[in-house]
Short mmCIF file of C-alpha atoms and ligand atoms in Angstrom, two decimals:
data_model
loop_
_atom_site.label_atom_id
_atom_site.label_comp_id
_atom_site.label_asym_id
_atom_site.label_seq_id
_atom_site.Cartn_x
_atom_site.Cartn_y
_atom_site.Cartn_z
CA MET A 155 -1.57 3.10 61.58
CA SER A 156 1.59 1.09 61.17
CA ASN A 157 3.74 1.44 58.09
CA LYS A 158 2.95 -2.10 57.15
CA LEU A 159 -0.76 -1.40 57.18
CA ARG A 160 -0.34 1.84 55.32
CA LEU A 161 1.42 -0.10 52.58
CA THR A 162 -1.23 -2.78 52.58
CA ALA A 163 -3.96 -0.17 52.24
CA LEU A 164 -2.07 1.56 49.47
CA GLY A 165 -1.47 -1.77 47.74
CA ALA A 166 -5.15 -2.59 47.86
CA ALA A 167 -6.09 0.83 46.51
CA LEU A 168 -3.67 0.45 43.61
CA ALA A 169 -4.71 -3.10 42.87
CA PHE A 170 -8.33 -2.13 42.55
CA GLY A 171 -7.54 1.06 40.66
CA LEU A 172 -9.06 3.20 43.43
CA THR A 173 -8.09 6.70 44.22
CA ALA A 174 -7.69 7.58 47.86
CA CYS A 175 -10.96 8.95 49.05
CA GLY A 176 -12.06 11.00 52.02
CA GLY A 177 -11.14 9.55 55.37
CA GLY A 178 -10.00 6.25 53.97
CA GLY A 179 -6.37 7.11 53.50
CA ALA A 180 -4.50 7.33 56.71
CA GLY A 181 -5.88 4.32 58.44
CA SER A 182 -9.44 3.40 59.02
CA GLY A 183 -9.18 2.70 62.70
CA GLY A 184 -12.22 0.68 63.56
CA GLY A 185 -12.53 -0.15 59.89
CA ASN A 186 -11.43 -3.12 57.90
CA ASP A 187 -7.75 -2.56 57.79
CA THR A 188 -7.19 -2.69 61.54
CA ALA A 189 -9.72 -5.52 61.75
CA ASN A 190 -7.54 -7.68 59.59
CA ALA A 191 -4.28 -6.61 61.14
CA ASP A 192 -2.17 -8.48 63.59
CA PRO A 193 -2.30 -6.62 66.94
CA SER A 194 1.48 -6.45 66.94
CA ASP A 195 1.23 -4.15 63.89
CA LEU A 196 -1.09 -1.74 65.70
CA THR A 197 -0.02 1.08 68.00
CA ILE A 198 -2.25 2.59 70.64
CA GLY A 199 -1.45 6.08 71.91
CA VAL A 200 -2.19 6.49 75.61
CA SER A 201 -2.22 10.08 76.86
CA MET A 202 -2.29 10.58 80.64
CA PRO A 203 -2.50 13.92 82.49
CA THR A 204 0.15 13.82 85.19
CA GLN A 205 2.50 11.72 87.23
CA THR A 206 2.07 13.84 90.36
CA SER A 207 -0.91 11.74 91.43
CA GLU A 208 -0.50 8.02 91.99
CA ARG A 209 -3.74 7.08 90.41
CA TRP A 210 -2.66 8.24 86.96
CA ILE A 211 0.62 6.35 87.23
CA ALA A 212 -1.34 3.22 88.12
CA ASP A 213 -3.78 3.90 85.26
CA GLY A 214 -0.95 4.36 82.76
CA ASN A 215 0.82 1.19 83.90
CA ASN A 216 -2.36 -0.87 83.92
CA VAL A 217 -3.49 0.28 80.47
CA GLU A 218 -0.03 -0.23 79.01
CA SER A 219 0.49 -3.70 80.42
CA GLN A 220 -3.00 -4.92 79.54
CA LEU A 221 -2.70 -3.61 75.97
CA GLU A 222 0.70 -5.24 75.63
CA ASP A 223 -0.71 -8.51 76.97
CA ALA A 224 -3.30 -8.29 74.19
CA GLY A 225 -0.43 -7.97 71.72
CA TYR A 226 -0.59 -4.25 70.84
CA LYS A 227 2.23 -1.72 70.76
CA VAL A 228 1.75 1.15 73.19
CA ASP A 229 2.93 4.76 73.15
CA LEU A 230 2.29 5.99 76.72
CA GLN A 231 2.85 9.69 77.48
CA TYR A 232 2.29 11.87 80.55
CA ALA A 233 1.72 15.62 80.13
CA ASN A 234 2.76 17.13 83.50
CA ASP A 235 -0.67 18.72 83.86
CA ASP A 236 0.34 21.10 81.05
CA ILE A 237 -2.25 21.55 78.29
CA PRO A 238 0.17 22.42 75.42
CA THR A 239 2.26 19.36 76.31
CA GLN A 240 -0.77 17.10 76.05
CA GLN A 241 -1.77 18.70 72.74
CA GLN A 242 1.74 18.20 71.38
CA GLN A 243 1.92 14.60 72.53
CA LEU A 244 -1.39 13.83 70.84
CA ASP A 245 -0.32 15.60 67.63
CA GLN A 246 2.77 13.47 67.60
CA MET A 247 0.91 10.21 68.22
CA ILE A 248 -1.36 11.04 65.29
CA THR A 249 1.49 11.92 62.92
CA GLU A 250 3.36 8.82 63.93
CA GLY A 251 0.39 6.73 62.86
CA ALA A 252 -1.38 5.70 66.04
CA ASP A 253 -4.28 3.36 65.27
CA LEU A 254 -6.33 4.36 68.30
CA LEU A 255 -6.08 6.91 71.12
CA ILE A 256 -6.93 6.54 74.79
CA VAL A 257 -6.99 9.98 76.39
CA ALA A 258 -7.34 11.16 80.00
CA SER A 259 -7.52 14.89 79.40
CA ILE A 260 -6.14 17.71 81.56
CA ASP A 261 -8.63 20.26 80.27
CA GLY A 262 -11.57 18.45 78.72
CA THR A 263 -12.27 21.33 76.34
CA ALA A 264 -8.77 21.88 74.99
CA LEU A 265 -8.29 18.99 72.57
CA SER A 266 -10.70 19.78 69.72
CA SER A 267 -8.09 20.39 67.05
CA GLN A 268 -6.12 17.24 67.93
CA LEU A 269 -9.29 15.18 67.87
CA GLN A 270 -10.28 16.66 64.52
CA ALA A 271 -6.93 15.46 63.16
CA ALA A 272 -7.61 12.04 64.67
CA ALA A 273 -11.05 11.93 63.06
CA ASP A 274 -9.61 12.99 59.70
CA ALA A 275 -7.28 10.02 59.94
CA ASN A 276 -10.11 7.71 61.10
CA ILE A 277 -8.45 7.09 64.44
CA PRO A 278 -10.98 6.09 67.11
CA VAL A 279 -10.73 8.02 70.37
CA ILE A 280 -11.63 6.67 73.79
CA ALA A 281 -11.98 9.21 76.62
CA TYR A 282 -10.43 7.67 79.71
CA ASP A 283 -12.00 8.55 83.07
CA ARG A 284 -12.49 12.23 82.11
CA LEU A 285 -14.97 13.23 79.42
CA ILE A 286 -13.58 15.17 76.46
CA ARG A 287 -15.94 18.03 75.77
CA ASP A 288 -17.09 20.22 72.87
CA THR A 289 -16.19 17.82 70.09
CA ASP A 290 -17.94 15.17 67.98
CA ASN A 291 -14.69 13.33 67.69
CA VAL A 292 -14.78 11.21 70.76
CA ASP A 293 -16.15 7.74 70.21
CA PHE A 294 -16.47 6.18 73.64
CA TYR A 295 -16.01 6.95 77.33
CA VAL A 296 -14.80 4.56 80.03
CA THR A 297 -15.15 5.85 83.57
CA PHE A 298 -16.58 5.23 87.02
CA ASP A 299 -20.04 6.28 88.08
CA ASN A 300 -18.96 9.82 88.88
CA PHE A 301 -22.28 11.06 90.28
CA ALA A 302 -22.25 8.03 92.60
CA VAL A 303 -18.70 9.00 93.68
CA GLY A 304 -20.02 12.37 94.88
CA GLN A 305 -22.97 10.77 96.66
CA ALA A 306 -20.63 8.28 98.33
CA GLN A 307 -18.34 11.10 99.48
CA ALA A 308 -21.25 12.97 101.02
CA ASN A 309 -22.59 9.82 102.68
CA ALA A 310 -19.09 9.10 104.07
CA LEU A 311 -19.05 12.62 105.52
CA LEU A 312 -22.41 11.97 107.21
CA VAL A 313 -21.18 8.63 108.57
CA GLY A 314 -18.02 10.28 109.88
CA LEU A 315 -20.13 12.90 111.64
CA GLY A 316 -22.40 10.21 113.11
CA LEU A 317 -25.50 11.53 111.33
CA GLN A 318 -25.76 8.31 109.39
CA ASN A 319 -24.67 4.70 109.89
CA ALA A 320 -22.59 2.88 107.29
CA ASP A 321 -25.69 0.94 106.18
CA GLY A 322 -27.47 4.22 105.35
CA SER A 323 -29.73 4.19 108.41
CA LYS A 324 -30.03 7.24 110.67
CA GLY A 325 -27.11 7.72 113.06
CA SER A 326 -27.15 8.75 116.69
CA ALA A 327 -25.80 12.29 116.19
CA THR A 328 -28.18 15.14 115.47
CA GLY A 329 -25.95 18.11 114.70
CA PRO A 330 -25.89 20.87 113.79
CA PHE A 331 -22.40 20.43 112.37
CA ASN A 332 -20.15 22.97 110.68
CA ILE A 333 -18.75 21.81 107.35
CA GLU A 334 -16.82 23.26 104.42
CA LEU A 335 -16.97 22.12 100.80
CA PHE A 336 -14.14 21.54 98.34
CA ALA A 337 -14.50 20.71 94.66
CA GLY A 338 -12.07 19.63 91.94
CA SER A 339 -10.77 21.43 88.86
CA LEU A 340 -13.43 23.22 86.83
CA ASP A 341 -11.84 22.19 83.53
CA ASP A 342 -12.48 18.55 84.49
CA ASN A 343 -16.04 17.46 83.77
CA ASN A 344 -15.82 14.97 86.65
CA ALA A 345 -15.54 17.80 89.17
CA PHE A 346 -19.16 18.76 88.42
CA PHE A 347 -20.42 15.19 88.70
CA PHE A 348 -18.66 14.71 92.05
CA PHE A 349 -19.92 18.02 93.45
CA ASN A 350 -23.46 17.60 92.15
CA GLY A 351 -23.59 14.04 93.48
CA ALA A 352 -22.43 15.25 96.88
CA MET A 353 -24.85 18.17 96.97
CA ASP A 354 -27.68 15.82 96.07
CA VAL A 355 -27.10 14.30 99.52
CA LEU A 356 -25.95 17.38 101.47
CA GLN A 357 -28.27 20.15 100.24
CA PRO A 358 -31.40 18.90 102.10
CA LEU A 359 -29.37 18.80 105.33
CA ILE A 360 -28.01 22.29 104.71
CA ASP A 361 -31.56 23.45 104.03
CA ASP A 362 -32.91 22.00 107.29
CA GLY A 363 -30.02 23.35 109.36
CA THR A 364 -28.40 20.00 110.28
CA LEU A 365 -25.33 21.11 108.34
CA VAL A 366 -24.02 24.67 108.37
CA VAL A 367 -21.39 26.07 106.01
CA PRO A 368 -19.94 28.99 108.02
CA SER A 369 -18.00 30.43 105.06
CA GLY A 370 -21.17 30.49 102.98
CA GLN A 371 -19.16 29.09 100.05
CA THR A 372 -21.50 26.51 98.59
CA ASP A 373 -21.08 27.12 94.85
CA ILE A 374 -18.76 24.88 92.89
CA GLU A 375 -16.94 27.96 91.55
CA GLN A 376 -16.11 29.00 95.13
CA ALA A 377 -15.17 25.49 96.21
CA ALA A 378 -13.08 24.59 93.13
CA THR A 379 -9.40 23.63 93.20
CA LEU A 380 -7.53 24.30 89.96
CA ARG A 381 -5.73 21.13 88.71
CA TRP A 382 -6.73 19.37 91.92
CA GLN A 383 -3.59 20.79 93.60
CA GLN A 384 -2.86 19.91 97.22
CA GLU A 385 -1.16 23.28 97.90
CA THR A 386 -4.10 25.21 96.48
CA ALA A 387 -6.47 23.32 98.76
CA GLN A 388 -4.23 23.88 101.77
CA SER A 389 -4.16 27.60 101.19
CA ARG A 390 -7.94 27.81 100.66
CA MET A 391 -8.46 25.89 103.91
CA GLU A 392 -6.14 28.35 105.68
CA THR A 393 -8.12 31.26 104.29
CA LEU A 394 -11.42 29.70 105.37
CA LEU A 395 -10.10 29.10 108.89
CA THR A 396 -8.93 32.68 109.19
CA GLY A 397 -12.09 34.11 107.69
CA SER A 398 -14.80 32.08 109.41
CA TYR A 399 -13.33 30.27 112.42
CA ASN A 400 -11.11 32.80 114.19
CA ASP A 401 -13.92 33.55 116.65
CA GLY A 402 -13.69 30.02 118.05
CA THR A 403 -16.27 28.44 115.74
CA VAL A 404 -15.33 24.75 115.42
CA LEU A 405 -15.17 22.99 112.07
CA ASN A 406 -16.57 19.44 112.15
CA GLY A 407 -16.28 18.15 108.61
CA VAL A 408 -14.88 18.82 105.15
CA LEU A 409 -16.16 17.43 101.87
CA SER A 410 -13.04 16.74 99.84
CA PRO A 411 -13.22 15.30 96.31
CA TYR A 412 -9.70 13.83 96.07
CA ASP A 413 -7.05 12.45 98.45
CA GLY A 414 -4.37 14.99 97.45
CA ILE A 415 -6.80 17.81 98.26
CA SER A 416 -7.67 16.03 101.53
CA ARG A 417 -4.02 15.96 102.58
CA GLY A 418 -3.71 19.70 101.89
CA ILE A 419 -6.83 20.34 103.98
CA ILE A 420 -5.58 18.13 106.83
CA THR A 421 -2.20 19.91 106.90
CA ALA A 422 -3.92 23.30 107.16
CA LEU A 423 -6.18 22.01 109.95
CA GLN A 424 -3.33 20.46 111.93
CA ASN A 425 -1.28 23.66 111.57
CA ALA A 426 -4.25 25.55 113.00
CA GLY A 427 -4.38 23.34 116.10
CA TYR A 428 -6.88 20.65 115.12
CA GLY A 429 -6.02 16.99 115.66
CA PRO A 430 -3.59 15.44 115.14
CA ASN A 431 -6.33 12.83 114.62
CA LEU A 432 -10.07 12.25 114.58
CA THR A 433 -10.28 11.45 118.30
CA SER A 434 -7.83 14.03 119.70
CA THR A 435 -8.97 16.29 122.49
CA PRO A 436 -9.70 19.10 122.98
CA ARG A 437 -10.14 19.75 119.29
CA ALA A 438 -10.48 16.64 117.11
CA LEU A 439 -9.58 16.79 113.47
CA PRO A 440 -12.72 17.34 111.36
CA VAL A 441 -14.06 14.44 109.30
CA VAL A 442 -12.35 14.72 105.90
CA THR A 443 -13.43 12.62 102.89
CA GLY A 444 -11.38 11.73 99.80
CA GLN A 445 -11.09 9.80 96.57
CA ASP A 446 -8.72 7.41 94.82
CA ALA A 447 -7.39 5.47 97.82
CA GLU A 448 -3.93 6.92 97.33
CA ILE A 449 -1.50 5.06 99.55
CA ALA A 450 -0.52 8.15 101.57
CA SER A 451 -4.19 8.74 102.40
CA VAL A 452 -4.90 5.07 103.08
CA ALA A 453 -2.12 5.21 105.68
CA LEU A 454 -3.74 8.34 107.17
CA ILE A 455 -7.10 6.56 107.29
CA ASP A 456 -5.42 3.61 108.99
CA GLN A 457 -3.95 6.02 111.56
CA GLY A 458 -7.33 7.64 112.22
CA VAL A 459 -6.39 10.97 110.62
CA GLN A 460 -8.36 11.04 107.33
CA SER A 461 -11.86 9.64 107.72
CA SER A 462 -12.56 7.97 104.36
CA THR A 463 -11.75 7.69 100.70
CA ILE A 464 -13.53 6.37 97.62
CA PHE A 465 -11.77 3.46 95.98
CA LYS A 466 -11.83 3.30 92.20
CA ASP A 467 -10.15 0.13 91.02
CA THR A 468 -8.02 1.40 88.16
CA ARG A 469 -7.24 -2.18 87.13
CA ASN A 470 -10.88 -2.57 86.09
CA LEU A 471 -10.94 0.76 84.29
CA ALA A 472 -7.86 -0.24 82.30
CA GLU A 473 -9.59 -3.50 81.42
CA GLN A 474 -12.65 -1.64 80.11
CA ALA A 475 -10.44 0.67 78.06
CA VAL A 476 -8.65 -2.30 76.53
CA THR A 477 -11.93 -4.10 75.79
CA ALA A 478 -13.29 -0.97 74.07
CA ALA A 479 -10.05 -0.48 72.13
CA GLN A 480 -10.13 -4.05 70.93
CA ALA A 481 -13.74 -3.70 69.80
CA PHE A 482 -12.94 -0.61 67.69
CA LEU A 483 -9.82 -2.14 66.22
CA GLU A 484 -11.73 -5.27 65.29
CA GLY A 485 -14.32 -3.13 63.50
CA ASP A 486 -17.01 -3.45 66.19
CA GLU A 487 -18.67 -1.04 68.60
CA PRO A 488 -17.78 -1.40 72.28
CA GLU A 489 -20.60 -2.22 74.67
CA ALA A 490 -21.93 0.79 76.62
CA ASN A 491 -23.89 0.58 79.87
CA ASP A 492 -24.83 4.28 79.89
CA THR A 493 -26.01 6.21 76.85
CA GLU A 494 -27.61 9.16 78.65
CA SER A 495 -25.45 10.76 81.30
CA TYR A 496 -22.45 12.13 79.45
CA ASP A 497 -23.39 14.93 77.10
CA ASN A 498 -20.12 16.55 76.10
CA GLY A 499 -21.74 19.69 74.69
CA ASN A 500 -21.83 18.27 71.16
CA LYS A 501 -23.29 14.83 71.70
CA VAL A 502 -24.04 12.20 74.30
CA VAL A 503 -20.98 9.98 74.43
CA PRO A 504 -21.71 6.27 74.96
CA ALA A 505 -20.07 5.25 78.19
CA TYR A 506 -19.13 2.29 80.30
CA LEU A 507 -19.42 3.14 84.01
CA LEU A 508 -17.77 1.13 86.78
CA PRO A 509 -18.91 1.00 90.41
CA VAL A 510 -16.96 2.51 93.32
CA GLN A 511 -16.44 1.56 96.96
CA THR A 512 -16.24 3.67 100.10
CA VAL A 513 -13.29 2.86 102.37
CA PHE A 514 -13.17 3.65 106.09
CA LYS A 515 -10.46 2.33 108.39
CA ASP A 516 -12.31 -0.95 108.89
CA ASP A 517 -12.52 -1.58 105.13
CA ILE A 518 -8.82 -1.25 104.32
CA GLN A 519 -8.10 -4.95 104.81
CA SER A 520 -11.09 -6.36 102.95
CA VAL A 521 -11.27 -3.86 100.08
CA LEU A 522 -7.67 -2.85 99.45
CA VAL A 523 -5.41 -5.55 100.87
CA ASP A 524 -7.42 -8.72 100.20
CA SER A 525 -7.99 -7.61 96.60
CA GLY A 526 -4.23 -7.26 96.11
CA TYR A 527 -4.42 -3.51 95.45
CA TYR A 528 -1.99 -2.79 98.31
CA THR A 529 0.04 -4.96 100.65
CA GLU A 530 -0.22 -4.58 104.39
CA SER A 531 3.30 -3.19 104.52
CA GLU A 532 2.42 -0.50 101.96
CA VAL A 533 -0.51 0.53 104.16
CA GLN A 534 1.82 0.69 107.17
CA SER A 535 4.51 2.71 105.40
CA GLY A 536 2.17 4.92 103.38
CA GLN A 537 4.25 4.25 100.29
CA ALA A 538 3.66 2.01 97.29
CA ASP A 539 6.51 -0.47 96.75
C1 BGC B 899 -10.59 11.64 88.58
C2 BGC B 899 -10.36 11.44 90.04
C3 BGC B 899 -9.10 12.16 90.47
C4 BGC B 899 -9.05 13.57 89.96
C5 BGC B 899 -7.72 14.20 90.25
C6 BGC B 899 -10.57 13.10 88.27
O1 BGC B 899 -10.84 13.28 86.94
O2 BGC B 899 -11.81 11.04 88.22
O3 BGC B 899 -10.25 10.06 90.32
O4 BGC B 899 -9.08 12.20 91.87
O5 BGC B 899 -9.29 13.60 88.60
O6 BGC B 899 -6.68 13.53 89.61
#
């Protein structure tokens, strides 16, 4: 809460002879005081996990600029994928009087004490893209349809292998194909939604023998990649190749949940003699999926190296976060389109889910360039301007 509002609240309490009472003191975010405030007197704390992945930089920039366009002040912080740093940044936002928090957590279970402090100060909290778990003190969740992301990744793998056509009909290939599975970071609730969504599509084909996982590693715990790190994925891929493919067994496909992980996997595969691309002979690069449409991976898709990615338009997610923030600050409830899927261990958090799009080489122009997400020259150079 801004100083000005704090004084106004205090003034009102004195004028009516009230004593400060529970929860009403330090700013009733979502209550009357912010509802009557000028947006320029309200500060929104935006806590993002890391700047090592492009998507979070884009998210931070989009949220900041859209909030500023709506007239609010913004305190945007990145936490270097370090949990204590994120906790500290949130503590500071709260002490400095933030009126609302938008949080993309590193570890979804590690913020309970910060969020208790936010609740004590009546500061509404919006979980951004990643669910915050094990707390009552999260008011709303804006995200993409994460189960659908996993299903789309698995379908893209099947299309890449020729088992399925892009329209979902049966493809000309019959298999069996050798695949390996990668998952995200186990402290990120999304990792489970992606993996479960993917297995929803893949498990029947593993069961009927169309797909074979030579390493036998089909549990999310075995497939996980702490903090979604590219290097960690590269080294797991190297270990899998040594352990299960040294006898000449050929790997055909890899389920990867995120473009950074995909690039680590591709590097390991190329170092082991696959590729350099999807049509190379004698040993083509396996079909590798992805997520986020990071520019480096979009360039690889354009070059026929990575097979696909899932595009999540972070401009739209930022817009949903801003709409929800505005609703709380004006004393309303934001509109949810899902009130069932996201149980955070304490309660089902009302959510707004956005749709996602699968991108193969042929979709780059229509989905990413025509929508203004990237320019053609960025796709060519593999770098965002
Ligand atoms: C996000 C993904 C992202 C991953 C790694 C997840 O929580 O939903 O879009 O690829 O984190 O940053």
